[in-house]
Amino acid sequence: MKPEFGKRSKWIWLVWIIVLLSYLVPYTLLSNVALWYGSFLFWAVAGLIVIALNVFITKDFEDHSND
Amino acid sequence: MTESLIWWSIAIYLLIAVGIAIMSRQGAAESMSGYFLGNRQMNGFVSALSYSATTYSAFMMVGLAGLTYAGGVGALGFEIIYFAGVSLVAIFGPKFWAVGKKFGYVTPSEMLGHRYNSKHVAMAVSLASCIFLIPYSAVQLAGVGYLLQGITDGAITFTTGVIMATMIAIFFSYIAGIRSVMWTDSLQAIMMIVASTLVAFLVIQGLGGFGALFDTLATEHPQSLTVPGSGLFSFVTFLGLTIPWFFFSLSNPQVSQRLFMPSSLRAMRQMLIGFLVFGFIYTMVSVLWGFSALAAFPSLARADLATPTLLASEFVPPVLGVIVMVGIMAAAVSTIDSIMLTLASMVSRDVYANVKPNVSEKRQLLVGKFVVPVIAILALGFAELQLDLIAVLSVAASSGLVAMVPAIIGAFYWKRGTGTGALVSVVGTSAFVLLMYATGNSLLGLPSGIWGIVVASVLFVGVSLMTKPHQAATDAFFDAISEELGKKRSHKVSPPVQEANV
C-alpha cells in the first residue's frame, strides 16, 4: 500500500487497547462499584472514544481519488 | 393500544415505505451489481442508515433490553465490544471496496473464491452462510409474530405477523433490489432511533430522571451495575458472546457485502461514522430501557417482557408505543430483506453460476430473484415451527459465521494463505460449531463462541502451510489493492517518482 494512504491505520491499535481494557477493567477494578459511574460510565466512554478514533483513522479516506 | 390503532399504524408505515421503495427505482436494474449492489453508487448517508437498520435487528429493542434486565450492565459491555469491532471496517473496508471495484465482485464469497482461486471456497462460504443465516432470519420473523400477538393480546395471531413480515420483506427486495432495501432501511432506521429515544426519555423522566433511576438501581439492584453481577455475565460467558460478535462486520455477508457498495471511500467513511453514532445512541437507549424496566417492574416473569411491559405502561403514550412497535417490526424486516438479498446473490453467483459455468449475468439475476422467495419461505417455515432449535441456531449463527474470519483476514494480509486452507477452515469450523451446539455447547468448559475462532485459525494456518498458494491469483489481488488505494485526489497528485513506491 502507498505510504500516503492508511498512514493513520496504526492508530487502530488504540481501538484494540480500548477493547482489551473493556474486558479487564469492569471485571477487576470496577467489579465492586455498583454506581452509574462504575462499569456503565466506563463502557459508555469507551464507546465514545471508539467513535473519535474512527473519525481520526478514516481521515485519509477523504484524500482518495474515486475516479 | 387498540387493535385498530395497530392496524392503522402498520398501514401508514407500509404506505410510506412502499412509496419510498418505488421512488428509489432508477430504471430497471438488469445487472447483478445493479440489483444487489446499487451499481456501487450508494451515498454515505443512505449507506450509514441502511447499515444500521440491517445490523440492528429486533434483537436490540427486545433482546438487549431483556438482557440488561436479566444480567445488568454486562449487556452494555457486550454491545460496546461488538461496536468497537466495527472499527474493522476502517481497516478492511477500503480493501474490500478496492478489489470489488477492480474485479466486479458482487458477493464476499465470490471475492474469497477468486482470491484463493477456488470455486469450492466460494460455494462453501455461500452454503455455510445460508445454514447459519436462514434460521437467524426465522427468529426475526418469529419476533414480529410474538410482538404483534403479545401486544394485541392474541387479536393478531403469530402466523399473521410472520406472514406479514415475510411479504413486506419480499416486496421491498423485489421493487428495486438493494436500492429499495437501502432507502426503506433508511426510513426504518430513522423511525427506530427517534421513537426509541423518545420512549427512553419519557420513561426515565417518569421514573424521576437519570439520577433517580440509577439511585433506585444502586440501592435495590446493586448487582445490575456490576459484572458478573447476578452471574449471567460470568467472564467465560462474556467472552463467548463477545468474541464472535466482535468480528460481525466481517463475518456476516449481509454486512460485509455493503463494503462493495459505497460510491467512494468518502461515502464509506460517512457510512462507518454514521453507523457508529447511530449504534452508540441505540445501544444506550436499549440498555436504559432494560434498566428502566428493572427499576419500575422488578418482578417480571420473563426478562423478554421488559420491552412490551414498558411500551404498555403509563409512561408511554399509546401513539408513541405503537410507533415503537412498528419500529421493532421495521427493524426485523430491514434485517431479513438484507439477508435475503445477500443470500440470494450468493446462491446465484457462487453456487448456481459455479455449478453451471458460462451462464449469463441476466440468467444469474433471474435465479437470484427466484431464490429470494425460496429463502423467505424457508425462513417462514422455520419460524412457524416455533422450535427451540431455531433459538439455538440463531445463537449459533454468530459463532458459526466466525468460520469465515481467518480466510477473510488471510485474503488481505497473508499471501501464504491457500484455497485448501480456506476451504478446510470454513467447512471444518462450521461442522465443529454445529456439533458443539448439538452436544451442549461446551468443550473443556468453554463455549463454541470462543472455540470457533481458534479452530478456524488453526485449520486455516495449518492447512495453508501444508499446501501451495495460487501465486498468480494472490499477486493480482494484492496488486489491485495497491493500485486502487494508491490513487489520490487530483489536486494532491504526487510526483511520479513517489507514485512508484506502491
XYZ file of C-alpha atoms in Angstrom:
569
model
C 0.000 0.000 0.000
C 1.152 3.528 -0.595
C 2.556 5.252 2.422
C 0.183 8.204 1.809
C -2.913 6.084 2.258
C -3.626 4.436 5.570
C -0.827 6.104 7.479
C -3.179 6.540 10.392
C -4.029 2.857 10.387
C -1.541 2.160 13.152
C -3.859 4.140 15.431
C -6.253 1.225 15.164
C -4.129 -0.311 17.907
C -5.624 2.244 20.285
C -9.040 0.782 19.484
C -7.773 -2.702 20.297
C -6.355 -1.391 23.595
C -9.793 0.058 24.428
C -11.279 -3.369 23.659
C -8.771 -5.062 25.958
C -9.493 -2.578 28.747
C -13.221 -3.145 28.192
C -12.646 -6.744 29.213
C -10.192 -6.111 32.035
C -11.328 -3.002 33.923
C -15.013 -3.818 34.612
C -14.123 -7.342 35.730
C -11.341 -6.186 38.082
C -11.131 -2.552 39.207
C -14.844 -1.788 38.855
C -16.362 -5.100 39.906
C -17.410 -3.678 43.287
C -18.537 -0.236 42.111
C -22.330 -0.563 41.961
C -22.932 3.008 40.791
C -23.598 4.690 37.471
C -20.035 5.957 37.337
C -18.695 2.404 37.518
C -18.821 -0.013 34.570
C -21.747 1.853 32.969
C -19.748 5.055 32.585
C -16.570 3.177 31.639
C -18.185 1.327 28.745
C -20.113 4.421 27.633
C -16.890 6.456 27.484
C -15.133 3.557 25.721
C -17.836 3.719 23.028
C -17.345 7.452 22.548
C -13.566 7.048 22.314
C -14.050 4.368 19.637
C -16.124 6.822 17.574
C -13.481 9.555 17.944
C -10.665 7.167 16.976
C -12.560 6.046 13.871
C -13.091 9.638 12.789
C -9.335 10.117 13.037
C -8.322 6.803 11.463
C -10.513 7.321 8.390
C -9.440 10.902 7.652
C -7.329 9.595 4.755
C -10.473 8.311 3.023
C -11.233 11.905 2.051
C -7.957 12.213 0.141
C -8.568 9.230 -2.071
C -9.359 9.718 -5.722
C -12.564 7.986 -6.717
C -12.222 8.373 -10.425
C -53.284 0.093 22.500
C -56.297 -0.929 20.456
C -56.165 -3.371 17.566
C -57.390 -0.767 15.106
C -54.683 1.681 16.203
C -52.109 -1.028 15.500
C -53.519 -1.874 12.062
C -53.734 1.782 11.100
C -50.164 2.437 12.140
C -48.947 -0.594 10.176
C -50.933 0.589 7.159
C -49.469 4.111 7.326
C -45.954 2.729 7.734
C -46.447 0.437 4.721
C -47.842 3.238 2.607
C -44.839 5.473 3.281
C -42.291 2.650 2.972
C -43.756 1.360 -0.295
C -43.766 4.903 -1.660
C -40.094 5.295 -0.803
C -39.256 1.879 -2.241
C -40.952 2.733 -5.535
C -39.308 6.155 -5.702
C -35.916 4.512 -5.201
C -36.227 2.791 -8.584
C -33.991 4.335 -11.168
C -34.863 2.282 -14.184
C -34.828 -1.483 -14.080
C -31.692 -2.984 -12.548
C -30.630 -5.564 -15.108
C -27.186 -6.467 -13.860
C -26.135 -8.358 -10.752
C -24.234 -5.358 -9.377
C -27.151 -3.061 -10.235
C -29.701 -5.178 -8.390
C -27.592 -6.386 -5.478
C -25.103 -3.518 -5.043
C -26.937 -0.459 -6.359
C -24.264 -0.190 -9.081
C -21.663 0.572 -6.358
C -23.049 4.106 -6.249
C -24.604 4.348 -2.796
C -24.079 7.633 -0.972
C -22.706 7.766 2.557
C -25.828 8.942 4.372
C -28.151 6.276 2.995
C -25.416 3.663 3.424
C -25.000 4.610 7.097
C -28.702 4.375 7.868
C -29.116 1.163 5.910
C -26.054 -0.422 7.517
C -27.543 0.490 10.897
C -31.011 -0.869 10.131
C -29.562 -4.090 8.732
C -27.242 -4.671 11.671
C -29.666 -3.750 14.421
C -32.490 -6.207 14.295
C -35.411 -6.622 16.664
C -32.784 -8.128 18.966
C -31.753 -4.684 20.218
C -35.105 -3.336 21.322
C -36.377 -6.592 22.746
C -33.301 -8.754 23.289
C -30.746 -6.252 24.585
C -33.282 -4.585 26.868
C -34.187 -8.042 28.192
C -30.538 -8.964 28.576
C -29.933 -5.793 30.590
C -32.999 -6.538 32.701
C -31.729 -10.047 33.440
C -27.963 -9.587 33.596
C -27.336 -5.888 34.211
C -24.643 -3.635 32.828
C -22.694 -6.531 31.249
C -25.174 -6.225 28.353
C -23.747 -2.771 27.651
C -20.197 -4.140 27.710
C -21.183 -6.879 25.252
C -22.594 -4.339 22.786
C -19.688 -1.919 23.194
C -17.163 -4.635 22.348
C -19.206 -5.548 19.262
C -19.346 -1.823 18.483
C -15.564 -1.458 18.753
C -15.252 -4.426 16.388
C -16.974 -2.364 13.685
C -13.662 -0.470 13.520
C -12.561 -3.433 11.380
C -14.432 -1.606 8.611
C -11.851 1.191 8.829
C -9.124 -1.389 8.125
C -10.802 -3.834 5.756
C -13.429 -1.566 4.171
C -11.130 0.202 1.675
C -9.561 -3.120 0.664
C -12.952 -4.770 0.086
C -14.044 -1.714 -1.864
C -10.857 -1.632 -3.953
C -10.973 -5.271 -5.057
C -14.755 -5.076 -5.559
C -14.264 -2.176 -7.923
C -11.358 -3.791 -9.717
C -12.752 -7.288 -10.184
C -16.503 -6.540 -10.096
C -17.326 -8.758 -7.131
C -20.968 -8.937 -6.137
C -20.588 -11.127 -3.055
C -17.940 -11.592 -0.336
C -17.857 -15.332 -1.100
C -17.114 -14.582 -4.754
C -14.213 -12.432 -3.558
C -12.798 -15.259 -1.442
C -13.260 -17.760 -4.270
C -11.325 -15.511 -6.660
C -8.607 -14.592 -4.169
C -7.915 -18.241 -3.345
C -8.580 -19.376 -6.921
C -11.118 -21.921 -5.691
C -14.772 -22.202 -6.688
C -15.212 -24.600 -3.808
C -14.294 -21.868 -1.332
C -16.970 -19.585 -2.809
C -19.558 -22.361 -2.700
C -18.659 -23.431 0.838
C -18.864 -19.865 2.182
C -22.241 -19.339 0.458
C -23.740 -22.549 1.771
C -22.372 -22.062 5.300
C -23.852 -18.547 5.282
C -27.251 -19.987 4.329
C -27.059 -22.618 7.077
C -26.392 -20.027 9.745
C -28.409 -17.079 8.434
C -31.730 -18.640 7.393
C -32.564 -19.644 10.993
C -31.400 -16.196 12.095
C -33.926 -14.650 9.682
C -36.556 -17.037 11.034
C -36.006 -15.674 14.520
C -36.629 -12.158 13.217
C -39.894 -13.279 11.642
C -40.892 -15.075 14.820
C -40.027 -11.900 16.741
C -42.593 -9.936 14.711
C -45.147 -12.721 15.256
C -44.662 -12.748 19.019
C -44.607 -8.956 19.231
C -47.932 -8.450 17.416
C -49.541 -11.385 19.158
C -48.351 -10.161 22.569
C -49.230 -6.530 22.132
C -52.763 -7.232 20.825
C -53.448 -9.993 23.328
C -53.750 -12.542 20.541
C -56.078 -10.497 18.292
C -53.333 -10.534 15.655
C -52.060 -14.088 15.552
C -48.444 -15.216 15.454
C -48.919 -16.586 11.939
C -50.456 -13.344 10.673
C -47.453 -11.407 11.984
C -44.937 -13.831 10.473
C -46.614 -13.919 7.058
C -46.972 -10.148 7.007
C -43.281 -9.615 7.814
C -42.282 -12.117 5.110
C -44.458 -10.460 2.484
C -43.121 -6.988 3.304
C -39.511 -8.209 3.164
C -40.054 -9.908 -0.227
C -41.841 -6.840 -1.549
C -39.070 -4.432 -0.540
C -36.460 -6.747 -2.065
C -38.360 -7.072 -5.322
C -39.175 -3.479 -6.124
C -35.628 -2.411 -6.944
C -33.283 -4.830 -5.223
C -30.796 -3.363 -2.792
C -31.696 0.183 -3.779
C -35.234 -0.083 -2.412
C -33.980 -2.057 0.591
C -31.481 0.686 1.420
C -33.961 3.516 1.067
C -36.644 1.746 3.096
C -33.930 0.812 5.609
C -33.136 4.498 5.936
C -36.739 5.308 6.783
C -36.816 2.418 9.224
C -33.550 3.441 10.891
C -34.781 6.990 11.457
C -38.074 5.709 12.846
C -36.258 3.289 15.127
C -33.892 5.827 16.622
C -36.352 8.696 17.073
C -39.149 6.639 18.601
C -36.940 4.563 20.869
C -35.013 7.589 22.139
C -38.290 9.369 22.900
C -39.516 6.362 24.848
C -36.282 6.180 26.857
C -36.550 9.891 27.620
C -40.204 9.678 28.703
C -39.704 6.584 30.828
C -36.627 7.954 32.605
C -38.491 11.213 33.241
C -41.405 9.182 34.591
C -39.052 7.416 36.976
C -37.758 10.716 38.350
C -34.831 11.351 35.998
C -31.454 9.746 35.287
C -30.160 10.257 38.859
C -33.244 8.767 40.487
C -33.182 5.772 38.113
C -29.581 4.930 38.991
C -30.192 5.602 42.719
C -33.002 3.039 42.622
C -30.748 0.546 40.836
C -27.849 1.183 43.262
C -29.999 0.655 46.347
C -32.434 -2.020 45.187
C -30.487 -3.876 42.461
C -26.797 -3.107 43.052
C -25.733 -6.247 41.180
C -27.231 -4.841 37.985
C -24.474 -2.219 37.891
C -21.523 -4.603 38.117
C -20.159 -7.676 36.368
C -20.571 -10.577 36.723
C -23.424 -9.093 38.799
C -26.202 -11.610 39.165
C -23.982 -14.171 37.452
C -25.366 -14.104 33.912
C -22.267 -12.336 32.645
C -19.592 -14.610 34.045
C -16.293 -13.838 32.353
C -16.398 -17.016 30.241
C -19.949 -16.290 29.051
C -18.939 -12.707 28.311
C -16.003 -13.904 26.220
C -18.170 -16.482 24.437
C -20.699 -13.802 23.486
C -18.320 -11.002 22.580
C -15.646 -12.768 20.515
C -17.915 -13.844 17.623
C -19.762 -10.525 17.698
C -16.507 -8.597 17.586
C -15.983 -9.983 14.060
C -19.621 -9.419 12.999
C -18.766 -6.699 10.453
C -16.500 -9.129 8.573
C -18.193 -12.465 9.153
C -21.802 -11.554 8.271
C -22.093 -11.398 4.469
C -25.173 -9.136 4.518
C -22.958 -6.577 6.266
C -19.603 -7.133 4.546
C -21.301 -7.064 1.121
C -22.074 -3.417 1.878
C -18.369 -2.649 1.723
C -18.660 -3.066 -2.074
C -21.488 -0.530 -2.378
C -20.300 2.983 -1.435
C -19.631 5.280 -4.372
C -16.309 6.381 -2.877
C -14.102 5.976 0.168
C -15.523 9.258 1.381
C -19.001 7.674 1.264
C -17.602 4.647 3.092
C -16.256 6.897 5.814
C -19.667 8.547 6.182
C -21.224 5.096 6.353
C -18.867 3.979 9.131
C -19.038 7.110 11.280
C -22.804 7.471 10.755
C -23.289 3.869 11.810
C -21.130 4.314 14.914
C -23.065 7.393 16.047
C -26.392 5.648 15.379
C -25.213 2.468 17.069
C -23.969 4.261 20.156
C -27.277 6.088 20.705
C -29.264 2.930 20.021
C -27.145 0.850 22.402
C -27.501 3.360 25.232
C -31.254 3.632 24.629
C -31.778 -0.144 24.644
C -29.739 -0.578 27.824
C -31.588 2.282 29.528
C -34.881 0.604 28.585
C -33.717 -2.551 30.333
C -32.611 -0.612 33.420
C -35.871 1.363 33.495
C -37.937 -1.811 33.301
C -35.884 -3.295 36.129
C -36.441 -0.224 38.315
C -40.160 0.091 37.517
C -41.193 -3.565 37.147
C -38.664 -5.644 39.086
C -40.609 -8.893 39.172
C -41.452 -9.721 35.558
C -41.943 -13.402 34.816
C -39.522 -13.257 31.865
C -36.809 -10.730 31.016
C -38.032 -10.603 27.389
C -41.184 -8.929 28.686
C -39.181 -5.826 29.624
C -39.901 -4.021 26.341
C -43.603 -4.955 25.900
C -44.201 -4.051 29.560
C -42.547 -0.648 29.172
C -44.466 0.085 25.982
C -47.775 -0.833 27.600
C -47.006 1.156 30.770
C -48.395 4.536 31.766
C -45.000 6.118 30.987
C -45.515 5.783 27.233
C -48.437 7.406 25.341
C -50.256 4.773 23.201
C -49.422 6.527 19.933
C -45.705 6.529 20.744
C -45.945 2.930 21.931
C -47.453 1.881 18.629
C -44.793 3.800 16.679
C -42.103 1.897 18.576
C -43.927 -1.349 17.897
C -43.903 -0.593 14.184
C -40.247 0.416 14.596
C -39.418 -3.016 16.020
C -41.277 -4.668 13.163
C -39.383 -2.475 10.707
C -36.096 -3.405 12.403
C -36.845 -7.072 11.884
C -37.930 -6.583 8.262
C -34.860 -4.495 7.426
C -32.602 -7.252 8.732
C -34.475 -10.007 6.890
C -34.673 -8.321 3.487
C -30.947 -7.577 3.517
C -30.118 -11.151 4.484
C -32.452 -12.471 1.777
C -30.848 -10.344 -0.908
C -27.327 -11.265 0.172
C -28.049 -14.985 0.376
C -29.867 -14.855 -2.987
C -26.885 -13.160 -4.604
C -24.519 -15.721 -3.070
C -26.575 -18.730 -4.143
C -26.992 -17.470 -7.724
C -23.458 -16.115 -8.135
C -21.373 -18.594 -6.172
C -23.357 -21.811 -6.253
C -25.517 -21.759 -9.390
C -23.012 -19.981 -11.664
C -20.199 -22.251 -10.453
C -22.211 -25.435 -10.948
C -23.342 -24.210 -14.389
C -20.378 -22.341 -15.885
C -20.745 -19.730 -18.662
C -24.201 -18.763 -17.530
C -25.163 -15.185 -18.435
C -25.475 -12.403 -15.894
C -29.147 -11.996 -16.809
C -29.747 -15.630 -16.009
C -27.895 -15.291 -12.686
C -30.099 -12.353 -11.795
C -33.209 -14.342 -12.675
C -32.069 -17.210 -10.445
C -31.266 -14.701 -7.679
C -34.777 -13.267 -7.900
C -36.191 -16.778 -7.767
C -34.077 -17.596 -4.721
C -35.334 -14.560 -2.722
C -38.817 -16.001 -2.032
C -37.387 -19.512 -1.588
C -35.184 -18.232 1.239
C -38.110 -16.254 2.635
C -40.344 -19.336 2.613
C -37.639 -21.454 4.277
C -37.290 -18.809 6.986
C -41.069 -18.618 7.303
C -41.237 -22.404 7.665
C -38.595 -22.344 10.397
C -40.425 -19.531 12.178
C -43.783 -21.331 12.011
C -42.313 -24.478 13.563
C -41.556 -22.402 16.672
C -38.854 -24.877 17.586
C -36.319 -24.301 20.322
C -33.855 -25.398 17.684
C -34.311 -22.051 15.951
C -33.227 -20.136 19.013
C -30.249 -22.416 19.397
C -29.283 -21.984 15.763
C -29.685 -18.217 15.928
C -27.239 -18.055 18.813
C -25.028 -20.413 16.839
C -25.191 -18.066 13.821
C -22.625 -15.606 15.104
C -20.375 -18.423 16.309
C -20.706 -20.293 13.010
C -20.039 -17.306 10.775
C -16.713 -16.805 12.549
C -15.603 -19.725 10.348
C -15.020 -17.198 7.506
C -12.941 -14.721 9.537
C -9.413 -16.205 9.236
C -9.942 -16.744 5.478
C -11.053 -13.110 5.092
C -8.174 -11.689 7.134
C -5.755 -14.001 5.332
C -7.082 -12.858 1.961
C -5.830 -9.332 2.653
C -2.854 -9.893 4.930
C -1.338 -13.330 4.342
C -0.053 -14.164 0.877
C 0.745 -17.669 2.068
C -2.964 -18.475 2.646
C -4.290 -21.166 0.298
C -7.637 -22.218 -1.143
C -7.442 -25.586 0.575
C -6.691 -23.866 3.880
C -9.704 -21.564 3.467
C -11.969 -24.447 2.425
C -10.995 -26.727 5.301
C -11.254 -23.830 7.742
C -14.792 -22.839 6.639
C -16.195 -26.368 6.323
C -14.409 -27.750 9.390
C -15.341 -24.869 11.686
C -18.976 -24.833 10.539
C -19.260 -28.560 11.268
C -17.447 -28.099 14.576
C -19.805 -25.317 15.741
C -22.916 -27.287 14.740
C -21.564 -30.333 16.542
C -20.838 -28.293 19.654
C -24.380 -26.938 19.706
C -25.779 -30.421 19.177
C -23.831 -31.683 22.178
C -24.443 -28.951 24.751
C -22.090 -26.192 23.531
C -19.271 -26.790 25.966
C -15.792 -28.184 25.438
C -13.338 -28.036 28.334
C -15.792 -25.607 29.927
C -15.659 -23.129 27.041
C -18.479 -22.345 24.548
C -18.195 -22.502 20.753
C -18.088 -18.696 20.652
C -14.540 -18.961 21.993
C -13.553 -22.209 20.271
C -14.812 -21.170 16.825
C -12.165 -18.568 16.094
C -9.406 -20.813 17.497
C -10.435 -23.825 15.396
C -10.902 -21.698 12.257
C -7.481 -20.050 12.663
C -5.631 -23.293 13.379
C -7.244 -25.012 10.383
C -6.617 -22.098 8.039
C -2.989 -21.565 9.013
C -2.165 -25.254 9.447
C -3.648 -26.464 6.156
C -2.309 -23.414 4.263
C 1.217 -24.221 5.409
C 0.799 -27.769 4.139
C -0.457 -26.652 0.705
C 0.652 -24.260 -2.021
C -0.935 -20.864 -2.643
C -2.024 -19.864 -6.136
C 0.630 -17.268 -6.878
C -0.982 -15.524 -9.862
C -4.354 -15.046 -8.125
C -2.630 -13.837 -4.960
C -0.451 -11.330 -6.791
C -3.340 -9.995 -8.873
C -5.391 -9.480 -5.718
C -2.665 -7.632 -3.800
C -1.676 -5.574 -6.853
C -5.280 -4.477 -7.314
C -5.432 -3.189 -3.737
C -2.198 -1.228 -4.102
C -3.289 0.201 -7.418
C -6.790 1.267 -6.346
C -5.809 2.667 -2.972
C -2.806 4.437 -4.415
C -4.985 6.915 -6.251
C -5.002 10.354 -4.691
C -7.366 13.246 -5.296
C -6.355 15.062 -8.459
C -5.294 18.273 -6.705
C -2.952 16.291 -4.497
C -1.350 14.073 -7.112
C 2.155 13.151 -6.034
C 5.087 13.303 -8.441
C 5.607 10.109 -10.468
C 8.765 9.212 -8.567
C 6.857 8.984 -5.336
C 3.979 7.256 -7.068
C 6.271 4.403 -7.984
C 6.714 3.133 -4.442
C 3.427 1.240 -4.356
